[in-house]
């Protein structure tokens, strides 16, 4: 059943991605980006990464959609003509894509417990997290105690980005002379 669910979700992700690429309306792209984020959150739920799924749903579908809608509100309605597509950027994209796919052949298979990443600190975290941190959940212990500074850094980055967006939006509403309107 999990294989069927993964196949359906992957198919929906591909369909939404193609629709985003082919969409001409910016509003439609923003709406489909929110759908894409919810589908990714569903994929993460299938893989039992509930904390990451909630973050993806909140940030990807919630905050990002609101910020993109605010940015869309600030843009002009006129669309500039697009230059003819060049072959060189397409060639570079294909070469980079092939190189990335080729580089993944050296990676261990997905889900293997003997992968090198699982032999470094993960055994220590799993065996000692509850005793060393006195937290009843291993995931919470790792995020809050062992990786506390990393988690704090992520919170600071998100907070700083939010402050930056608020300042940009405030600057757009209020000009340099204090009047309402375009800040340019």
Coordinates of N, CA and C in Angstrom, one line a residue:
X1 N 0.8 -1.2 0.0 CA 0.0 0.0 0.0 C 0.9 1.3 0.0
X2 N 2.0 1.2 0.7 CA 2.9 2.4 0.8 C 3.5 2.7 -0.6
X3 N 3.8 1.6 -1.3 CA 4.3 1.8 -2.7 C 3.3 2.5 -3.6
X4 N 2.0 2.1 -3.5 CA 1.0 2.7 -4.3 C 0.8 4.2 -3.9
X5 N 0.8 4.5 -2.6 CA 0.7 5.9 -2.1 C 1.9 6.7 -2.6
X6 N 3.1 6.2 -2.5 CA 4.3 6.9 -3.1 C 4.1 7.2 -4.6
X7 N 3.7 6.2 -5.3 CA 3.5 6.3 -6.7 C 2.5 7.4 -7.1
X8 N 1.4 7.4 -6.4 CA 0.3 8.4 -6.6 C 0.9 9.8 -6.3
X9 N 1.5 10.0 -5.1 CA 2.1 11.3 -4.7 C 3.1 11.7 -5.7
X10 N 4.0 10.8 -6.1 CA 5.1 11.2 -7.0 C 4.4 11.7 -8.4
X11 N 3.4 10.9 -8.8 CA 2.8 11.3 -10.1 C 2.1 12.7 -9.9
X12 N 1.4 12.9 -8.8 CA 0.8 14.2 -8.6 C 1.9 15.3 -8.5
X13 N 3.0 15.1 -7.9 CA 4.1 16.0 -7.8 C 4.6 16.4 -9.2
X14 N 4.8 15.4 -10.1 CA 5.2 15.6 -11.4 C 4.2 16.4 -12.2
X15 N 2.9 16.1 -12.1 CA 1.9 16.8 -12.8 C 1.8 18.3 -12.3
X16 N 1.9 18.5 -11.0 CA 1.9 19.9 -10.5 C 3.1 20.7 -11.0
X17 N 4.3 20.0 -11.0 CA 5.5 20.6 -11.4 C 5.4 21.1 -12.9
X18 N 4.9 20.2 -13.7 CA 4.8 20.5 -15.2 C 3.8 21.6 -15.3
X19 N 2.7 21.6 -14.5 CA 1.7 22.7 -14.6 C 2.3 24.0 -14.2
X20 N 3.2 24.0 -13.1 CA 3.8 25.2 -12.7 C 4.7 25.8 -13.8
X21 N 5.5 24.9 -14.4 CA 6.4 25.4 -15.5 C 5.6 25.9 -16.7
X22 N 4.5 25.4 -17.0 CA 3.7 25.8 -18.2 C 2.7 26.9 -17.9
X23 N 2.5 27.3 -16.6 CA 1.5 28.3 -16.3 C 2.0 29.7 -16.7
X24 N 1.1 30.5 -17.2 CA 1.4 31.9 -17.6 C 1.0 32.9 -16.5
X25 N 0.1 32.5 -15.7 CA -0.4 33.4 -14.6 C 0.4 33.2 -13.4
X26 N 0.9 34.3 -12.9 CA 1.7 34.3 -11.6 C 0.9 33.9 -10.4
X27 N -0.4 34.3 -10.4 CA -1.3 33.9 -9.3 C -1.4 32.4 -9.3
X28 N -1.6 31.8 -10.5 CA -1.7 30.3 -10.7 C -0.5 29.6 -10.2
X29 N 0.7 30.2 -10.5 CA 1.9 29.6 -10.1 C 2.0 29.6 -8.6
X30 N 1.6 30.7 -8.0 CA 1.7 30.7 -6.5 C 0.7 29.7 -5.9
X31 N -0.5 29.6 -6.4 CA -1.5 28.6 -5.9 C -0.9 27.2 -6.1
X32 N -0.4 26.9 -7.3 CA 0.2 25.5 -7.5 C 1.4 25.3 -6.6
X33 N 2.2 26.3 -6.3 CA 3.3 26.1 -5.4 C 2.8 25.7 -4.0
X34 N 1.7 26.3 -3.6 CA 1.1 25.8 -2.3 C 0.7 24.4 -2.4
X35 N 0.0 24.0 -3.5 CA -0.4 22.6 -3.7 C 0.8 21.7 -3.6
X36 N 1.9 22.1 -4.3 CA 3.2 21.3 -4.3 C 3.7 21.1 -2.9
X37 N 3.7 22.2 -2.1 CA 4.1 22.1 -0.7 C 3.3 21.1 0.1
X38 N 2.0 21.1 -0.1 CA 1.1 20.2 0.6 C 1.4 18.8 0.1
X39 N 1.6 18.6 -1.1 CA 2.0 17.2 -1.6 C 3.3 16.7 -1.0
X40 N 4.3 17.6 -1.0 CA 5.6 17.3 -0.4 C 5.4 16.9 1.1
X41 N 4.5 17.7 1.8 CA 4.3 17.4 3.2 C 3.6 16.0 3.3
X42 N 2.8 15.7 2.4 CA 2.2 14.3 2.4 C 3.2 13.2 2.2
X43 N 4.2 13.5 1.3 CA 5.2 12.5 1.0 C 6.0 12.3 2.3
X44 N 6.3 13.4 3.0 CA 7.1 13.3 4.2 C 6.3 12.6 5.3
X45 N 5.0 12.8 5.3 CA 4.2 12.0 6.3 C 4.2 10.5 6.0
X46 N 4.2 10.2 4.7 CA 4.3 8.7 4.4 C 5.6 8.2 4.9
X47 N 6.7 9.0 4.9 CA 8.0 8.5 5.4 C 8.2 8.7 6.9
X48 N 7.1 9.0 7.6 CA 7.1 9.2 9.0 C 8.0 10.3 9.5
X49 N 8.1 11.3 8.7 CA 8.9 12.5 9.1 C 7.8 13.6 9.4
X50 N 7.1 13.4 10.5 CA 6.0 14.3 10.8 C 6.4 15.7 11.1
X51 N 7.5 15.8 11.8 CA 8.0 17.2 12.2 C 8.4 17.9 10.9
X52 N 9.1 17.3 10.0 CA 9.5 17.9 8.7 C 8.3 18.2 7.9
X53 N 7.3 17.3 7.9 CA 6.1 17.5 7.1 C 5.3 18.7 7.6
X54 N 5.2 18.9 9.0 CA 4.5 20.1 9.5 C 5.3 21.4 9.2
X55 N 6.6 21.3 9.2 CA 7.4 22.5 8.8 C 7.2 22.8 7.3
X56 N 7.2 21.8 6.5 CA 6.9 22.0 5.0 C 5.5 22.6 4.8
X57 N 4.6 22.1 5.5 CA 3.2 22.6 5.3 C 3.1 24.0 5.8
X58 N 3.7 24.3 6.9 CA 3.6 25.7 7.5 C 4.4 26.7 6.7
X59 N 5.7 26.4 6.4 CA 6.5 27.3 5.7 C 6.3 27.3 4.2
X60 N 6.2 26.1 3.6 CA 6.1 26.0 2.2 C 4.7 26.4 1.7
X61 N 3.7 26.0 2.3 CA 2.4 26.3 1.8 C 1.8 27.5 2.5
X62 N 2.2 27.8 3.7 CA 1.6 28.9 4.5 C 2.4 30.2 4.2
X63 N 3.6 30.3 4.8 CA 4.3 31.5 4.8 C 4.8 31.9 3.4
X64 N 5.3 30.9 2.7 CA 5.8 31.2 1.3 C 4.7 31.7 0.4
X65 N 3.5 31.1 0.5 CA 2.4 31.5 -0.3 C 2.0 32.9 0.0
X66 N 1.9 33.3 1.3 CA 1.5 34.6 1.7 C 2.6 35.6 1.2
X67 N 3.9 35.3 1.4 CA 4.9 36.2 0.9 C 4.9 36.4 -0.6
X68 N 4.7 35.3 -1.3 CA 4.6 35.4 -2.8 C 3.4 36.2 -3.2
X69 N 2.3 36.0 -2.5 CA 1.1 36.8 -2.9 C 1.4 38.3 -2.6
X70 N 2.1 38.6 -1.5 CA 2.4 40.0 -1.2 C 3.3 40.6 -2.3
X71 N 4.3 39.8 -2.7 CA 5.2 40.2 -3.8 C 4.5 40.4 -5.1
X72 N 3.5 39.6 -5.3 CA 2.7 39.7 -6.6 C 1.9 41.0 -6.5
X73 N 1.4 41.3 -5.3 CA 0.6 42.6 -5.1 C 1.5 43.8 -5.5
X74 N 2.8 43.7 -5.2 CA 3.7 44.8 -5.4 C 4.2 44.9 -6.8
X75 N 4.0 44.0 -7.6 CA 4.5 44.0 -9.0 C 3.6 44.8 -9.9
X76 N 4.1 45.2 -11.0 CA 3.4 45.9 -12.0 C 2.6 44.9 -12.9
X77 N 1.5 45.3 -13.5 CA 0.6 44.4 -14.3 C 1.2 44.2 -15.7
X78 N 2.1 45.0 -16.1 CA 2.6 44.8 -17.5 C 3.7 43.7 -17.6
X79 N 3.5 42.9 -18.6 CA 4.5 41.8 -18.8 C 5.5 42.2 -19.9
X80 N 6.7 42.1 -19.6 CA 7.7 42.5 -20.6 C 7.9 41.3 -21.6
X81 N 8.2 41.6 -22.9 CA 8.4 40.5 -23.9 C 9.6 39.7 -23.5
X82 N 9.5 38.4 -23.7 CA 10.5 37.5 -23.4 C 11.4 37.3 -24.6
X83 N 12.7 37.3 -24.4 CA 13.6 37.1 -25.5 C 13.5 35.6 -25.9
X84 N 14.0 35.4 -27.2 CA 14.0 34.0 -27.7 C 14.8 33.1 -26.8
X85 N 14.4 31.9 -26.5 CA 15.2 31.0 -25.7 C 16.6 30.7 -26.4
X86 N 17.6 30.8 -25.6 CA 18.9 30.4 -26.1 C 19.3 29.0 -25.9
X87 N 20.1 28.4 -26.7 CA 20.5 27.0 -26.6 C 21.5 26.8 -25.5
X88 N 22.4 27.8 -25.2 CA 23.4 27.6 -24.3 C 22.9 27.4 -22.9
X89 N 22.0 28.2 -22.3 CA 21.4 27.8 -21.0 C 20.8 26.5 -20.9
X90 N 20.1 26.1 -22.0 CA 19.5 24.7 -22.0 C 20.6 23.7 -22.0
X91 N 21.7 23.8 -22.7 CA 22.8 22.9 -22.7 C 23.4 22.8 -21.3
X92 N 23.7 24.0 -20.7 CA 24.3 24.0 -19.4 C 23.3 23.3 -18.4
X93 N 22.0 23.5 -18.4 CA 21.1 22.8 -17.5 C 21.1 21.3 -17.7
X94 N 21.2 20.9 -19.0 CA 21.2 19.4 -19.2 C 22.5 18.8 -18.7
X95 N 23.6 19.5 -19.0 CA 24.9 19.0 -18.5 C 25.0 18.9 -17.0
X96 N 24.5 19.9 -16.3 CA 24.5 19.9 -14.9 C 23.6 18.8 -14.3
X97 N 22.4 18.7 -15.0 CA 21.5 17.6 -14.5 C 22.1 16.3 -14.7
X98 N 22.7 16.0 -15.8 CA 23.4 14.7 -16.1 C 24.5 14.5 -15.0
X99 N 25.3 15.5 -14.8 CA 26.3 15.4 -13.8 C 25.8 15.1 -12.4
X100 N 24.7 15.7 -12.0 CA 24.1 15.4 -10.7 C 23.6 14.0 -10.6
X101 N 22.9 13.6 -11.7 CA 22.4 12.2 -11.7 C 23.6 11.2 -11.6
X102 N 24.6 11.5 -12.4 CA 25.8 10.6 -12.4 C 26.4 10.6 -11.0
X103 N 26.4 11.7 -10.3 CA 27.0 11.7 -9.0 C 26.2 10.9 -8.0
X104 N 25.0 10.7 -8.2 CA 24.2 10.0 -7.2 C 24.4 8.5 -7.3
X105 N 25.0 8.0 -8.3 CA 25.3 6.6 -8.4 C 26.3 6.1 -7.4
X106 N 27.1 7.0 -6.8 CA 28.0 6.6 -5.8 C 27.4 6.6 -4.4
X107 N 26.2 7.1 -4.3 CA 25.6 7.2 -3.0 C 25.0 5.8 -2.6
X108 N 25.0 5.5 -1.3 CA 24.3 4.3 -0.8 C 22.9 4.2 -1.2
X109 N 22.3 3.1 -1.3 CA 20.9 2.9 -1.6 C 20.0 3.6 -0.6
X110 N 18.9 4.1 -1.0 CA 18.0 4.8 0.0 C 17.4 3.8 1.0
X111 N 17.5 4.2 2.3 CA 16.9 3.4 3.3 C 17.8 2.3 3.9
X112 N 19.1 2.2 3.5 CA 20.0 1.2 4.0 C 20.4 1.6 5.4
X113 N 20.3 0.7 6.3 CA 20.7 1.0 7.7 C 22.2 1.0 7.9
X114 N 23.0 0.4 7.0 CA 24.4 0.4 7.1 C 25.1 1.5 6.4
X115 N 24.3 2.5 5.9 CA 24.9 3.7 5.3 C 25.9 4.4 6.2
X116 N 27.0 5.0 5.7 CA 28.0 5.6 6.6 C 27.4 6.7 7.5
X117 N 26.4 7.4 7.0 CA 25.8 8.5 7.8 C 25.1 7.9 9.1
X118 N 24.7 6.7 9.1 CA 24.0 6.1 10.3 C 25.0 5.5 11.3
X119 N 26.3 5.6 11.0 CA 27.3 5.0 11.9 C 28.1 6.0 12.6
X120 N 27.8 7.3 12.4 CA 28.7 8.3 13.0 C 28.2 8.7 14.4
X121 N 27.2 9.5 14.5 CA 26.6 9.9 15.8 C 25.3 9.4 16.1
X122 N 24.6 8.9 15.1 CA 23.2 8.4 15.3 C 23.1 7.3 16.4
X123 N 24.0 6.3 16.4 CA 23.9 5.3 17.4 C 24.0 5.9 18.8
X124 N 24.9 6.9 19.0 CA 25.1 7.5 20.3 C 23.8 8.2 20.7
X125 N 23.2 9.0 19.7 CA 22.0 9.7 20.0 C 20.9 8.7 20.4
X126 N 20.7 7.6 19.7 CA 19.6 6.7 19.9 C 19.8 6.0 21.3
X127 N 21.0 5.7 21.6 CA 21.3 4.9 22.9 C 21.3 5.8 24.1
X128 N 21.7 7.0 24.0 CA 21.9 7.9 25.2 C 21.1 9.1 25.3
X129 N 20.3 9.4 24.3 CA 19.5 10.7 24.3 C 18.6 10.8 25.5
X130 N 17.9 9.8 25.8 CA 16.9 10.0 26.9 C 17.6 10.1 28.2
X131 N 18.7 9.3 28.5 CA 19.4 9.4 29.7 C 20.1 10.7 29.9
X132 N 20.8 11.2 28.8 CA 21.6 12.4 28.9 C 20.8 13.7 28.9
X133 N 19.7 13.7 28.3 CA 18.9 15.0 28.2 C 17.7 15.0 29.1
X134 N 17.2 13.9 29.6 CA 16.0 13.8 30.4 C 14.8 14.2 29.6
X135 N 14.8 14.1 28.3 CA 13.7 14.3 27.5 C 13.1 13.0 27.0
X136 N 11.8 12.9 27.1 CA 11.2 11.6 26.8 C 11.1 11.2 25.3
X137 N 11.4 12.1 24.4 CA 11.4 11.8 23.0 C 12.8 12.0 22.4
X138 N 13.2 11.0 21.6 CA 14.6 11.1 21.0 C 14.7 12.2 20.0
X139 N 13.7 12.4 19.2 CA 13.7 13.5 18.2 C 13.8 14.9 18.9
X140 N 13.0 15.1 19.9 CA 13.0 16.3 20.6 C 14.4 16.5 21.3
X141 N 14.9 15.4 21.9 CA 16.2 15.5 22.5 C 17.3 15.9 21.6
X142 N 17.3 15.4 20.4 CA 18.3 15.7 19.4 C 18.2 17.1 18.9
X143 N 16.9 17.6 18.6 CA 16.7 18.9 18.1 C 17.0 20.0 19.2
X144 N 16.5 19.7 20.4 CA 16.6 20.8 21.4 C 17.9 20.7 22.2
X145 N 18.5 19.6 22.4 CA 19.7 19.5 23.2 C 21.0 19.3 22.4
X146 N 21.1 18.2 21.6 CA 22.3 18.0 20.9 C 22.5 19.0 19.8
X147 N 21.4 19.4 19.1 CA 21.5 20.3 18.0 C 20.8 21.6 18.3
X148 N 20.9 22.0 19.6 CA 20.2 23.2 20.0 C 20.7 24.5 19.3
X149 N 22.0 24.6 19.2 CA 22.5 25.8 18.5 C 22.1 25.8 17.0
X150 N 22.1 24.7 16.4 CA 21.7 24.6 15.0 C 20.2 25.0 14.8
X151 N 19.4 24.5 15.7 CA 18.0 24.8 15.7 C 17.8 26.3 16.0
X152 N 18.5 26.8 17.0 CA 18.4 28.3 17.3 C 18.9 29.1 16.1
X153 N 19.9 28.7 15.4 CA 20.3 29.4 14.2 C 19.3 29.4 13.1
X154 N 18.6 28.3 13.0 CA 17.5 28.3 12.0 C 16.4 29.2 12.4
X155 N 16.1 29.3 13.6 CA 15.0 30.2 14.1 C 15.4 31.6 13.8
X156 N 16.7 32.0 14.1 CA 17.2 33.3 13.9 C 17.1 33.7 12.4
X157 N 17.5 32.7 11.5 CA 17.4 33.0 10.1 C 16.0 33.3 9.6
X158 N 15.0 32.5 10.1 CA 13.6 32.7 9.7 C 13.1 34.0 10.3
X159 N 13.5 34.3 11.5 CA 13.1 35.6 12.1 C 13.6 36.8 11.4
X160 N 14.9 36.7 11.0 CA 15.6 37.8 10.3 C 14.9 38.0 8.9
X161 N 14.6 36.9 8.2 CA 13.9 37.0 6.9 C 12.6 37.6 7.1
X162 N 11.8 37.3 8.1 CA 10.5 37.9 8.3 C 10.6 39.4 8.6
X163 N 11.6 39.8 9.4 CA 11.8 41.2 9.7 C 12.2 41.9 8.4
X164 N 13.0 41.3 7.6 CA 13.4 41.9 6.3 C 12.2 42.1 5.4
X165 N 11.4 41.1 5.3 CA 10.2 41.2 4.4 C 9.2 42.3 5.0
X166 N 9.1 42.4 6.3 CA 8.2 43.4 6.9 C 8.8 44.8 6.6
X167 N 10.1 45.0 6.7 CA 10.7 46.3 6.4 C 10.5 46.6 4.9
X168 N 10.7 45.6 4.0 CA 10.5 45.9 2.6 C 9.1 46.3 2.3
X169 N 8.1 45.6 2.9 CA 6.7 45.9 2.6 C 6.4 47.3 3.2
X170 N 6.9 47.6 4.4 CA 6.7 48.9 5.0 C 7.3 50.0 4.1
X171 N 8.5 49.8 3.6 CA 9.1 50.8 2.7 C 8.4 51.0 1.5
X172 N 7.7 50.0 1.0 CA 6.9 50.1 -0.2 C 5.7 51.0 0.0
X173 N 5.0 50.9 1.2 CA 3.8 51.6 1.5 C 4.1 53.1 1.8
X174 N 5.3 53.3 2.5 CA 5.6 54.7 2.9 C 6.8 55.2 2.2
X175 N 6.7 56.3 1.5 CA 7.8 56.8 0.7 C 8.8 57.5 1.7
X176 N 9.9 58.0 1.0 CA 11.0 58.7 1.8 C 10.5 59.9 2.5
X177 N 9.6 60.6 1.9 CA 9.1 61.9 2.5 C 7.9 61.6 3.5
X178 N 7.6 60.4 3.8 CA 6.6 60.1 4.7 C 5.2 59.9 4.2
X179 N 5.0 60.2 2.9 CA 3.7 60.0 2.3 C 3.5 58.6 1.9
X180 N 2.2 58.2 1.9 CA 1.8 56.9 1.4 C 2.0 56.8 -0.1
X181 N 2.4 55.6 -0.5 CA 2.5 55.4 -2.0 C 3.7 54.6 -2.3
X182 N 4.2 54.8 -3.5 CA 5.3 54.0 -4.0 C 6.6 54.6 -3.4
X183 N 7.4 53.7 -2.9 CA 8.7 54.1 -2.2 C 9.8 54.2 -3.1
X184 N 9.7 54.0 -4.4 CA 10.8 54.1 -5.3 C 11.2 55.5 -5.5

